[in-house]
Coordinates of C-alpha atoms and ligand atoms in Angstrom, one line a residue:
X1 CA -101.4 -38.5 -60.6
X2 CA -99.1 -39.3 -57.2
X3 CA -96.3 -41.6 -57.8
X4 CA -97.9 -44.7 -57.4
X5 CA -101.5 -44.6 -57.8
X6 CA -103.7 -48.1 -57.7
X7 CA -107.1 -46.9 -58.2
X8 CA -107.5 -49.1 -61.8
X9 CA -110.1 -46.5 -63.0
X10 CA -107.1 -43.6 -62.1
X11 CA -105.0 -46.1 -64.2
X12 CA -107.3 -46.5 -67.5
X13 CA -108.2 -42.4 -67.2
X14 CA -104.3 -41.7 -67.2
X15 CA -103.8 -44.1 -69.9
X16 CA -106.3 -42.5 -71.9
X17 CA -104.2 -39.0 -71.6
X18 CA -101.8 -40.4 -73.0
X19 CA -103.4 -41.5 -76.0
X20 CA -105.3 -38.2 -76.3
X21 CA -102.6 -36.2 -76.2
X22 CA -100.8 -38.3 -79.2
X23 CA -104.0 -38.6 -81.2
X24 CA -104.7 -34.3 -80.4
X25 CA -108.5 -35.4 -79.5
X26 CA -110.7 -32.5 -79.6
X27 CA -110.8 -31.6 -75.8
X28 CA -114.7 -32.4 -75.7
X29 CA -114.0 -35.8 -77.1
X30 CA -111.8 -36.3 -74.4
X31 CA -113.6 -34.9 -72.0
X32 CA -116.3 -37.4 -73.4
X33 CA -114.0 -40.8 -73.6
X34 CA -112.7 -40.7 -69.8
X35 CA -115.9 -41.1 -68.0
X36 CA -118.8 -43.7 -68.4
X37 CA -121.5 -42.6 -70.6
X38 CA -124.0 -44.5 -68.0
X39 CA -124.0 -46.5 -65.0
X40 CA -126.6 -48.4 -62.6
X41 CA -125.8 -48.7 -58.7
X42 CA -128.6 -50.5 -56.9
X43 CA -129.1 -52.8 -53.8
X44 CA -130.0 -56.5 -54.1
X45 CA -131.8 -58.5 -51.0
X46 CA -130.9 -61.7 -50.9
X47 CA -132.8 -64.3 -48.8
X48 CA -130.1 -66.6 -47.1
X49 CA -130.3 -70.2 -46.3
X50 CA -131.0 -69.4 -42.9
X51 CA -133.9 -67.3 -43.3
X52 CA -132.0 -63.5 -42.7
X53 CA -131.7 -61.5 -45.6
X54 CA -129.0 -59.7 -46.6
X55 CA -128.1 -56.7 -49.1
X56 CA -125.3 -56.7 -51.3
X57 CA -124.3 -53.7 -53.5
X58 CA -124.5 -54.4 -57.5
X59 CA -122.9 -52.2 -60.3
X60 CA -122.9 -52.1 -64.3
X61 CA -121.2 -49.7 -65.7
X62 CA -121.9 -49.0 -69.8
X63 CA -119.0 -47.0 -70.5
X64 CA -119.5 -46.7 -74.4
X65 CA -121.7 -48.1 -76.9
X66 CA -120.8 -46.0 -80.0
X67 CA -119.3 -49.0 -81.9
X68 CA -122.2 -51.6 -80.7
X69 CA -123.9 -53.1 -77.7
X70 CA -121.7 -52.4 -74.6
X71 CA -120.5 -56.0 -73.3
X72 CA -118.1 -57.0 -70.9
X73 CA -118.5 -59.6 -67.5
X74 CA -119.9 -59.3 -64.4
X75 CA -117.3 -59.8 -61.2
X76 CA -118.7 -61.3 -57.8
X77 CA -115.7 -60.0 -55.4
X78 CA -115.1 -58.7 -52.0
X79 CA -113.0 -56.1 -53.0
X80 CA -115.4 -55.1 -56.1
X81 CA -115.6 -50.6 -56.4
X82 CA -117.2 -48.9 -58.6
X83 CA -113.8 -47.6 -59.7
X84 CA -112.9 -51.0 -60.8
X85 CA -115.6 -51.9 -62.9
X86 CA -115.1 -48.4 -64.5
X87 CA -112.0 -49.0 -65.2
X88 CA -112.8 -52.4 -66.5
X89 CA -115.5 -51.4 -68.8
X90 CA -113.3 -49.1 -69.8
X91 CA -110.7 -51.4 -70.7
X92 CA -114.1 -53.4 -72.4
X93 CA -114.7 -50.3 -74.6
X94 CA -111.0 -50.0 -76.1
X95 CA -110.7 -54.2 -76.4
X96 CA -113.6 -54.6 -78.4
X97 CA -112.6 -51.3 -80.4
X98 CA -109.1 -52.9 -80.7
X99 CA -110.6 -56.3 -81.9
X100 CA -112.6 -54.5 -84.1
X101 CA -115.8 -56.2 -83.1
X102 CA -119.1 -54.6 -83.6
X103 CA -119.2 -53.9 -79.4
X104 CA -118.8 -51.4 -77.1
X105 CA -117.6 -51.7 -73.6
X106 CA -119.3 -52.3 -70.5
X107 CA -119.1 -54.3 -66.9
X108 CA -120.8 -55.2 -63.4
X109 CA -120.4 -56.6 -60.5
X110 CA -121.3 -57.4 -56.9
X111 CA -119.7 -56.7 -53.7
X112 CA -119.6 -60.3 -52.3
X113 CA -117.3 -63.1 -51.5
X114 CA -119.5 -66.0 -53.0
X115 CA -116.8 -68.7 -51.4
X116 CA -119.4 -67.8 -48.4
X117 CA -122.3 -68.7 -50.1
X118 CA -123.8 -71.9 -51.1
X119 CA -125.2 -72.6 -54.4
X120 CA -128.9 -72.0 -53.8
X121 CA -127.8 -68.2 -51.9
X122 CA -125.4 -67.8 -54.9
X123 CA -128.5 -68.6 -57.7
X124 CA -130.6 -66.3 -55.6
X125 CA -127.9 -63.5 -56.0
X126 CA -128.0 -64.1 -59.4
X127 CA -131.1 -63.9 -60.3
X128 CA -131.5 -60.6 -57.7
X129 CA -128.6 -58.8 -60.0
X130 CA -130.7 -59.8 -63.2
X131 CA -133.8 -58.6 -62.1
X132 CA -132.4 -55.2 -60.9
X133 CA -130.5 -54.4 -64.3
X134 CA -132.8 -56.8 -66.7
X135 CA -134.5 -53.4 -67.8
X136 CA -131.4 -51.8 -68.7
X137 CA -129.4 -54.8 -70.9
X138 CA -130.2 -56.8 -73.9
X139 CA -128.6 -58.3 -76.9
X140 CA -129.3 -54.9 -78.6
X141 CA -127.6 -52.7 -75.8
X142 CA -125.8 -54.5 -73.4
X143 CA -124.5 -58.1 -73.0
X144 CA -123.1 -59.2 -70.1
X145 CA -120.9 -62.6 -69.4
X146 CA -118.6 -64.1 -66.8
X147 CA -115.6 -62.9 -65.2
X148 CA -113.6 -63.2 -61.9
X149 CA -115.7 -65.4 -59.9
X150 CA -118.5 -66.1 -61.7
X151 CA -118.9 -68.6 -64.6
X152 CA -121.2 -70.4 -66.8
X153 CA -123.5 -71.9 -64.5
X154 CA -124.3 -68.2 -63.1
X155 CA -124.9 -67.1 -66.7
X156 CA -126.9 -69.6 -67.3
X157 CA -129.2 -68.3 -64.1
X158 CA -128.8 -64.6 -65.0
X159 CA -130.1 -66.0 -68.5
X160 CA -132.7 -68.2 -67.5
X161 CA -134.2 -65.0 -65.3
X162 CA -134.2 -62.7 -67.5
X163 CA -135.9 -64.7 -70.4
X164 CA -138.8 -65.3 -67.4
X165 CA -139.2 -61.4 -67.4
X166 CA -139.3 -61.0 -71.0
X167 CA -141.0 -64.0 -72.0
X168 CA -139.1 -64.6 -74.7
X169 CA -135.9 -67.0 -75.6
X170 CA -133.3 -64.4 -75.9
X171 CA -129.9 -66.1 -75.7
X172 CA -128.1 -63.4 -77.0
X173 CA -128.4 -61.3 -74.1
X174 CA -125.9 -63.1 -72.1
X175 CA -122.5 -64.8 -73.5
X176 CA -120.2 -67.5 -71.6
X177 CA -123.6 -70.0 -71.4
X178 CA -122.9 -73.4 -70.4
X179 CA -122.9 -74.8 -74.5
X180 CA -126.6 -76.6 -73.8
X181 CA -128.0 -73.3 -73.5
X182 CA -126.9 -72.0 -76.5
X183 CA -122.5 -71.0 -75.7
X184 CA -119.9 -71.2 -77.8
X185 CA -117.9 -73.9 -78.3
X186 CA -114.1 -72.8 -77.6
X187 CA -115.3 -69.9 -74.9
X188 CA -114.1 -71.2 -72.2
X189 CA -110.2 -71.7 -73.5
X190 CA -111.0 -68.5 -75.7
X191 CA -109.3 -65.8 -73.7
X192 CA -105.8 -67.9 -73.0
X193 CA -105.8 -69.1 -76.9
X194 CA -105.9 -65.4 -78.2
X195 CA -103.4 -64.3 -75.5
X196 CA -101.1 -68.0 -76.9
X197 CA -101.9 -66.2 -80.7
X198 CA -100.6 -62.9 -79.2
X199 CA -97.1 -64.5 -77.8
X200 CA -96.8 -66.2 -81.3
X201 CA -97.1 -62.6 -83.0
X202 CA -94.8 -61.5 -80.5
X203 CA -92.4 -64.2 -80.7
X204 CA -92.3 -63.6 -84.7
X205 CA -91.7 -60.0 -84.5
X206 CA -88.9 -60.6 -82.1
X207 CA -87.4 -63.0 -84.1
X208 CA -87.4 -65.6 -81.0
X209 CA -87.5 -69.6 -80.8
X210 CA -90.4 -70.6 -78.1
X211 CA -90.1 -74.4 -78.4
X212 CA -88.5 -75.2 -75.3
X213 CA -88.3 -71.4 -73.7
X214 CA -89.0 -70.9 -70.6
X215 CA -92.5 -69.1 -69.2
X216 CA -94.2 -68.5 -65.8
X217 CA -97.9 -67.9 -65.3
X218 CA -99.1 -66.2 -62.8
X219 CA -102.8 -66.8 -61.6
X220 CA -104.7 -70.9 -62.3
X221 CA -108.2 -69.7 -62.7
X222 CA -109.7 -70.2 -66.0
X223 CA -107.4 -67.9 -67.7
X224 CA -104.7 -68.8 -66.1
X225 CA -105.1 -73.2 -66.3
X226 CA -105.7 -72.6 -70.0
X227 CA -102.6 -70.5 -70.6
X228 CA -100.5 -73.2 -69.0
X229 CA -102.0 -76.0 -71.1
X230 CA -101.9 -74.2 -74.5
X231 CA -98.6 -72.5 -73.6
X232 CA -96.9 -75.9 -73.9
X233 CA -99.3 -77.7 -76.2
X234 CA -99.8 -74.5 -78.9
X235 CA -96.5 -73.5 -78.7
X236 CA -94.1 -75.9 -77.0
X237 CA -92.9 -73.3 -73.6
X238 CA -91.8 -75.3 -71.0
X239 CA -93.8 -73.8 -68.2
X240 CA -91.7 -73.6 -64.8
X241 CA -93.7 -72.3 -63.1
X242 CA -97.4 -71.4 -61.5
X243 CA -99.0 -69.3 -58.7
X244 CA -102.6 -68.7 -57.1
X245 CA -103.7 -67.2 -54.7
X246 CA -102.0 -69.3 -51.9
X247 CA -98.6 -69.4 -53.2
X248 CA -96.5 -70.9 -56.8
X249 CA -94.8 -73.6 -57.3
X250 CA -91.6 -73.9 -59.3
X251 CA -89.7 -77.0 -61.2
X252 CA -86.9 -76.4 -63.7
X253 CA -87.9 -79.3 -65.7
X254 CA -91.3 -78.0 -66.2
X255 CA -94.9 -78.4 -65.0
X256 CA -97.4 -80.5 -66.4
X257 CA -101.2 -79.6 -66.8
X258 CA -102.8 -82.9 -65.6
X259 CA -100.2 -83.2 -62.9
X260 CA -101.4 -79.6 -61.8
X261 CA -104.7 -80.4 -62.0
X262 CA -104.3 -83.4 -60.2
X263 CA -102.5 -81.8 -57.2
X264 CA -105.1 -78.8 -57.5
X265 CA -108.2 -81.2 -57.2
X266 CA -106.6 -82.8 -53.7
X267 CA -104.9 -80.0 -52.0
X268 CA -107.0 -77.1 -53.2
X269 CA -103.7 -75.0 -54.5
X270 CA -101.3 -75.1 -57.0
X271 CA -98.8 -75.2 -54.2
X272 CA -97.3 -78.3 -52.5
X273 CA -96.7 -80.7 -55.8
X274 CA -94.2 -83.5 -55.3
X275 CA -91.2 -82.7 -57.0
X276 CA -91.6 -79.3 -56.8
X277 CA -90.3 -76.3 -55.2
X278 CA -92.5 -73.9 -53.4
X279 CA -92.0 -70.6 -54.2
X280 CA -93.5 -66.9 -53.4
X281 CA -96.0 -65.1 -56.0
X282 CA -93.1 -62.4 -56.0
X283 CA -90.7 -64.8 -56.7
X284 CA -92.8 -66.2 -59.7
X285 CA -92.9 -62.8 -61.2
X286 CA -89.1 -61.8 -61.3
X287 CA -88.1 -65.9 -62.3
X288 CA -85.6 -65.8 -65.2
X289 CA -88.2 -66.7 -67.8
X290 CA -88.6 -65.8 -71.5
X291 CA -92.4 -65.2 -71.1
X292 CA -94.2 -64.1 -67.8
X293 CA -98.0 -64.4 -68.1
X294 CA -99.8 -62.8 -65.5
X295 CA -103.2 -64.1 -65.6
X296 CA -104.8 -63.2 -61.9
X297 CA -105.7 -59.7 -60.6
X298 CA -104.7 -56.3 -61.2
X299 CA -101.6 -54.1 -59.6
X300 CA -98.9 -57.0 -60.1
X301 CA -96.1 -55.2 -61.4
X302 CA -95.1 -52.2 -60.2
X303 CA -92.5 -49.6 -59.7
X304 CA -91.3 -51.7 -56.5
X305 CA -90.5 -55.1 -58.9
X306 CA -90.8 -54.1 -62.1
X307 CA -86.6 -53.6 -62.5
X308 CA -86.2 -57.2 -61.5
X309 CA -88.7 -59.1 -64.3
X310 CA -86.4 -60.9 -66.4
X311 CA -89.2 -61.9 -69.0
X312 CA -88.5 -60.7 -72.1
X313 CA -92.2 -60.8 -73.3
X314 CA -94.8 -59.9 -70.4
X315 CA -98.5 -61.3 -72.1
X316 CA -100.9 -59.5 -70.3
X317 CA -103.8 -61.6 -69.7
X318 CA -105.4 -60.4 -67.3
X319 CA -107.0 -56.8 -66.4
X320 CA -104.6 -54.0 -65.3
X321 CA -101.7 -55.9 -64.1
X322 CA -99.0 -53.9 -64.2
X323 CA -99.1 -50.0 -62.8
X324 CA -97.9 -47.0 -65.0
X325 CA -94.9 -46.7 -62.9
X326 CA -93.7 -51.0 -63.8
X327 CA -94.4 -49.5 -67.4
X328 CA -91.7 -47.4 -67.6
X329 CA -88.9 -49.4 -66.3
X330 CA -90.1 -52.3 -68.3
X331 CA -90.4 -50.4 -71.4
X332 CA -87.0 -48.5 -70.5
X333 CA -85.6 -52.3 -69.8
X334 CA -86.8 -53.5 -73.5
X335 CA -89.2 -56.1 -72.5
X336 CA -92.0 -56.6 -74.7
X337 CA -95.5 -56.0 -73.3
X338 CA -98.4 -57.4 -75.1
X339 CA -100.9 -54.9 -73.5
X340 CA -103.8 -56.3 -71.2
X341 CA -106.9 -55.3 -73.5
X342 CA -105.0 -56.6 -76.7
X343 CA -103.4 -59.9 -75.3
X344 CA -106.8 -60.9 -73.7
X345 CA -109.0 -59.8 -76.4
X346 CA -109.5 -63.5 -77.1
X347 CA -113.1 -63.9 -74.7
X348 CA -114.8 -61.4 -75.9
X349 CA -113.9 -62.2 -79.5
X350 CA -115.5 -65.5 -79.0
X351 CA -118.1 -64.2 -77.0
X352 CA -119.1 -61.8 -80.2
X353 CA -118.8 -65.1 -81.9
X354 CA -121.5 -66.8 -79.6
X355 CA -124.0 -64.0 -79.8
X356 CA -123.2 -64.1 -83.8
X357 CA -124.4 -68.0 -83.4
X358 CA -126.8 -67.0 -81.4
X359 CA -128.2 -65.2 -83.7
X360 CA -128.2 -67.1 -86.8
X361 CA -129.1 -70.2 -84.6
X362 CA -126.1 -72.2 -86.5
X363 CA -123.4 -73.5 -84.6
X364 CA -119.7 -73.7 -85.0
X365 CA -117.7 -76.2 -83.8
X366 CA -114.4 -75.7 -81.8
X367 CA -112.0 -75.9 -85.3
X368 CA -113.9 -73.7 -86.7
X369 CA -114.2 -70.6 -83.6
X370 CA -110.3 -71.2 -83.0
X371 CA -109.8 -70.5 -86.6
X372 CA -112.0 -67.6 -86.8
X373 CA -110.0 -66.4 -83.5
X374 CA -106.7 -66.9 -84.5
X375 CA -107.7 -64.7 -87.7
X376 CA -109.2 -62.0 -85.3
X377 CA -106.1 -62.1 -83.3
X378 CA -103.6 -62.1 -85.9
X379 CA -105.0 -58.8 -87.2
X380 CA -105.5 -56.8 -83.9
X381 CA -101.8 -57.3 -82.8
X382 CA -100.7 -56.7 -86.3
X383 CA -103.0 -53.4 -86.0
X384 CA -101.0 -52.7 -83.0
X385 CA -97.9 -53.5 -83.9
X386 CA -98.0 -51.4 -87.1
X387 CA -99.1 -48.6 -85.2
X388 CA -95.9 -48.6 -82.7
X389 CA -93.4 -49.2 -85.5
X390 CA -95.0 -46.2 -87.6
X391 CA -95.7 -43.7 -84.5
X392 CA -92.8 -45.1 -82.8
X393 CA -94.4 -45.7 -79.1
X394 CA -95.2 -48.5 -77.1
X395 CA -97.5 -51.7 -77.7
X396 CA -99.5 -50.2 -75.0
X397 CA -99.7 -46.8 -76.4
X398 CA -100.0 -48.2 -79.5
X399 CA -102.8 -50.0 -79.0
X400 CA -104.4 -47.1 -77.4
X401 CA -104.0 -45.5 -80.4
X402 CA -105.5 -48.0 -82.6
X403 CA -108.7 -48.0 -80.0
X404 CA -109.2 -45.0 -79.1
X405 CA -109.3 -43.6 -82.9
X406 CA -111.9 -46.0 -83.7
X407 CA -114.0 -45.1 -80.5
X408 CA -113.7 -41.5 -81.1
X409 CA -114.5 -41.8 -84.8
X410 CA -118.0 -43.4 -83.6
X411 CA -118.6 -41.3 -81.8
X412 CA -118.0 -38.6 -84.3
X413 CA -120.0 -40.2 -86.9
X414 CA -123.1 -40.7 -84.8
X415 CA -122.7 -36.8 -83.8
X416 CA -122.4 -37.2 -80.3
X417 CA -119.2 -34.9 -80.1
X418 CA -118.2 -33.1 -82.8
Ligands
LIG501 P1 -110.4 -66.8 -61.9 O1 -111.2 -66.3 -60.7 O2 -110.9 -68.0 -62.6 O3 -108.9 -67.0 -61.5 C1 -108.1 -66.1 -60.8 C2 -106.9 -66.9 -60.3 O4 -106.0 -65.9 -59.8 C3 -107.1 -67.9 -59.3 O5 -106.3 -69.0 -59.5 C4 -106.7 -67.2 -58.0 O6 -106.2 -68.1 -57.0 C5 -105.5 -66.4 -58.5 N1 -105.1 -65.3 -57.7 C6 -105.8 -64.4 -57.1 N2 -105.1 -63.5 -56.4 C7 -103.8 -63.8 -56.7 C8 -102.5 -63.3 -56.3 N3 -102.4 -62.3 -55.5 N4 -101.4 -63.9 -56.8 C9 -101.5 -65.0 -57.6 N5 -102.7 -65.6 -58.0 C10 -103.8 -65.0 -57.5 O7 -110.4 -65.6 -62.9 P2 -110.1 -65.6 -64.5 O8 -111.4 -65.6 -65.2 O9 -109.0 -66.6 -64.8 O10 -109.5 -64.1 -64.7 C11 -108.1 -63.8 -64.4 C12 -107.8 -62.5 -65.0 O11 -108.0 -62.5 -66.4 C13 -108.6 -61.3 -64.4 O12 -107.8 -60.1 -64.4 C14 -109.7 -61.1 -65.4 O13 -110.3 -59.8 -65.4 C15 -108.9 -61.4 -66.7 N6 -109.7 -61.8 -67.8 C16 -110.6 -62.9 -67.8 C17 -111.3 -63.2 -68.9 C18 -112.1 -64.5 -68.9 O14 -112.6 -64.9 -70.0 N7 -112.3 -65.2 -67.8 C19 -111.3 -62.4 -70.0 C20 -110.4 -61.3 -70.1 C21 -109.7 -61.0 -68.9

C-alpha cells in the first residue's frame, strides 16, 4: 500500500491482512474474506420536475452473508464509488460479526447530491433504486436501511415500493422505518447510545472520571446531534465543542443541545452561536479534549494530524475515520481508539432489533431496546477488549480478530472454504 492511501475499500482490505495474518487464515479464506461475495451496479432514470430525465448510477454491494441476511444502509452522495460502499459493506460484515447478530454485511448507494432535488424527484429516486435491486433483497437475504443522506422517510418509500412489487406486507425487508410503519423505537438515537455505552466501557477500563471531562464531536448529523445530547446527559462530558460541514464552534464552558439546535434551525450550521468561538474542523480535532468523537465522514485523521490529537479516547462513530497511517501514531501515542465498526455497532443492533419486532409483530418500547442495547454493547467491547489484553494488540486489531474468526468460521461451517 503507498504511504497514505484513501481509497476506504484499500483501507478495509489492508485491515483485513492484518487480521489474517494474526488469525493464520487459510490463504483461500482470505482470499475469500477481502472481496464482495456479490454486487449489483445498475442505472436508474429518474423523471425530473421539469420533465428531462436523468440517470443516476446505483450500487449494493453484499459483501457476506455467512452469518445471516447481509444488511447495512443505503448512501445518497456525490462522491459515492463503488470502492466506498465495498469498503462499507465490508465494515457491515465484521460489525454485525462483532455484535454478534445473526447478520451479514452489506450496503448501496447512489451517485447523487439529493440537496438538488426536491422531494417528489427524491421519492422518485427512491422508488427507481428499489425497483432495480427489489429482486435481489429481502428480509431473508438482504436488508437494507438509512445512512448518510438518506433517512426514514426514504425508507419508508423504498418500503412502500417494494411491498407494491411483492404484494405482500413485508416490513422486515427494510430497517430505520418511520415507527408508524412498523421502526423501532430507540433507532434513530441507536447508533450514538452504543457508541455513549462504548466510551463508558472505555472509561472503566481506563480507570477515568467522565463527569465533567471534556469531549469534542466532530460531525451534527444524526449521529453526530445524538452523541452531543447523550454525551452530557448519559454520561455528564461537558461537550466544547462541535463541527459540520461549514465549520465548529467552540466554548470552554460547554455547548448545549437545544442551544445548538436552536442556532442550527436559523442559521443552517452549527457555526456562528452567540457566545461562541468559531473555530476550524482541524482545530476541532487536535482541541485538548478527553474524548474526540468523530461522527461525520471518512479519512479525518491521518498521518498529517494524527500526532497533534490530544484526546485520550478517540470513539469512532462514524465509518473509516481515521487512515492506517493516524493509527499508528495514535496507538504509538497511547490514545484509546474505540474502533469505527465496534463503537457504532449500536444502529444495526437496533436495527436487528426492529426486524426481530418485525417479525414477531410485538413492539418494544424505548426502555426496553436501550436496555437490550446496552447489554449487546457491553458484551461486544468486552469481546474486544478481552481479545487485546490476551493477544496483546490493538482495539482495532482486536476487534478484527473477534470478527473476522466468527466470519471465517461461517463460512467454514457452511463449506464454502475449507
Ligand atoms: P448525516 O448525513 O446525518 O450527518 C453527517 C454530518 O457530518 C453533517 O452534520 C455534515 O454537515 C457533517 N460533515 C460532513 N462533512 C464534514 C466535514 N468535512 N467536517 C465536519 N463535518 C462534516 O450522517 P450520519 O447518519 O450522522 O452519519 C455520520 C457517520 O456515521 C458516517 O460515517 C456514517 O457512515 C456513520 N454511521 C451512521 C449510522 C447511522 O445510524 N446513521 C450508523 C453507523 C455509522
Amino acid at each position: 500500500m503507498t504511504k497514505e492511501n484513501l481509497n476506504p475499500f484499500e483501507i478495509a482490505q489492508h485491515q483485513l491482512d492484518e487480521a489474517a495474518e494474526h488469525l493464520q487464515l487459510a490463504p483461500a479464506m482470505h482470499a475469500f474474506l477481502r472481496d464482495p461475495m456479490r454486487e449489483f451496479h445498475f442505472s436508474i432514470p429518474v423523471r425530473m420536475d421539469d420533465g428531462s430525465t436523468r440517470i443516476f448510477k446505483g450500487f449494493r454491494v453484499q459483501y457476506n452473508d455467512a452469518r445471516g441476511p447481509a444488511k447495512g444502509g443505503i448512501r445518497f452522495h456525490p462522491d459515492e464509488t463503488i470502492d466506498t460502499v465495498r469498503a462499507l459493506a465490508a465494515w457491515m460484515t465484521w460489525k454485525t460479526a462483532v455484535a454478534d447478530i445473526p447478520l451479514g454485511g452489506g450496503k448501496g448507494g447512489v451517485i447523487c447530491n439529493p440537496r438538488e432535488l426536491s422531494q417528489t424527484e427524491l421519492e422518485r429516486l427512491a422508488r427507481g433504486y428499489m425497483r432495480r435491486i427489489a429482486r435481489f433483497i429481502g428480509g431473508t437475504h438482504d436488508v437494507p436501511a438509512p445512512d448518510v443522506y438518506t433517512n426514514p422517510q426514504i425508507m419508508a418509500w423504498m418500503l412502500d415500493e417494494y411491498e407494491a412489487i411483492k404484494g405482500t406486507h413485508e416490513p422486515g425487508v427494510i430497517t430505520g422505518k418511520p415507527l408508524p410503519l412498523g421502526g423501532s423505537a430507540g433507532r434513530t438515537a441507536a447508533t450514538a447510545m452504543g457508541g455513549i455505552i462504548a466510551i463508558r466501557e472505555a472509561a472503566k477500563t481506563l480507570g477515568m472520571d467522565l463527569q465533567g471531562a471534556t469531549c469534542a464531536v466532530q460531525g451534527y448529523g444524526n449521529v453526530g446531534s445524538y452523541a452531543v445530547k447523550l454525551a452530557s446527559e448519559v454520561l455528564g462530558l461537558k461537550v466544547v465543542a462541535v463541527s459540520d460541514e461549514f465549520g465548529a464552534t467552540y466554548s470552554k464552558d460547554g455547548l448545549q443541545y437545544d442551544d445548538l439546535n436552536r442556532h442550527l434551525r436559523r442559521a443552517g450550521q452549527v457555526a456562528g452561536m452567540d457566545g461562541t468561538e468559531n473555530i476550524t474542523n482541524a482545530d476541532l480535532l487536535t482541541l485538548e479534549v478527553d474524548v474526540l468523537i468523530p461522527a461525520a465522514i471518512e479519512n479525518q485523521l491521518t498521518g498529517r494530524n494524527a500526532s497533534d490529537i490530544k484526546a485520550k479516547i478517540v470513539a469512532e462513530l462514524a465509518n473509516g475515520p481515521t487512515t492506517p497511517d493516524a493509527d499508528d501514531i495514535l496507538n504509538a501515542n497511547g490514545v484509546f481508539i474505540i474502533p469505527d465498526f465496534l463503537c457504532n455497532a449500536g444502529g444495526v443492533i437496533v436495527s436487528y432489533f426492529e426486524m426481530v419486532q418485525n417479525s414477531y409483530q410485538l413492539y418494544w418500547d424505548e426502555e426496553d431496546v436501550n436496555r437490550q442495547l446496552d447489554r449487546k454493547m457491553s458484551q461486544a467491547f468486552a469481546g474486544v477488549y478481552k481479545m487485546s489484553q490476551a493477544q496483546g494488540v490493538d482495539m482495532r486489531v482486536a476487534a478484527y480478530l473477534v470478527a473476522v474468526q466468527r466470519v471465517a468460521e461461517a463460512v467454514q461451517l457452511r463449506g464454502w472454504v475449507a
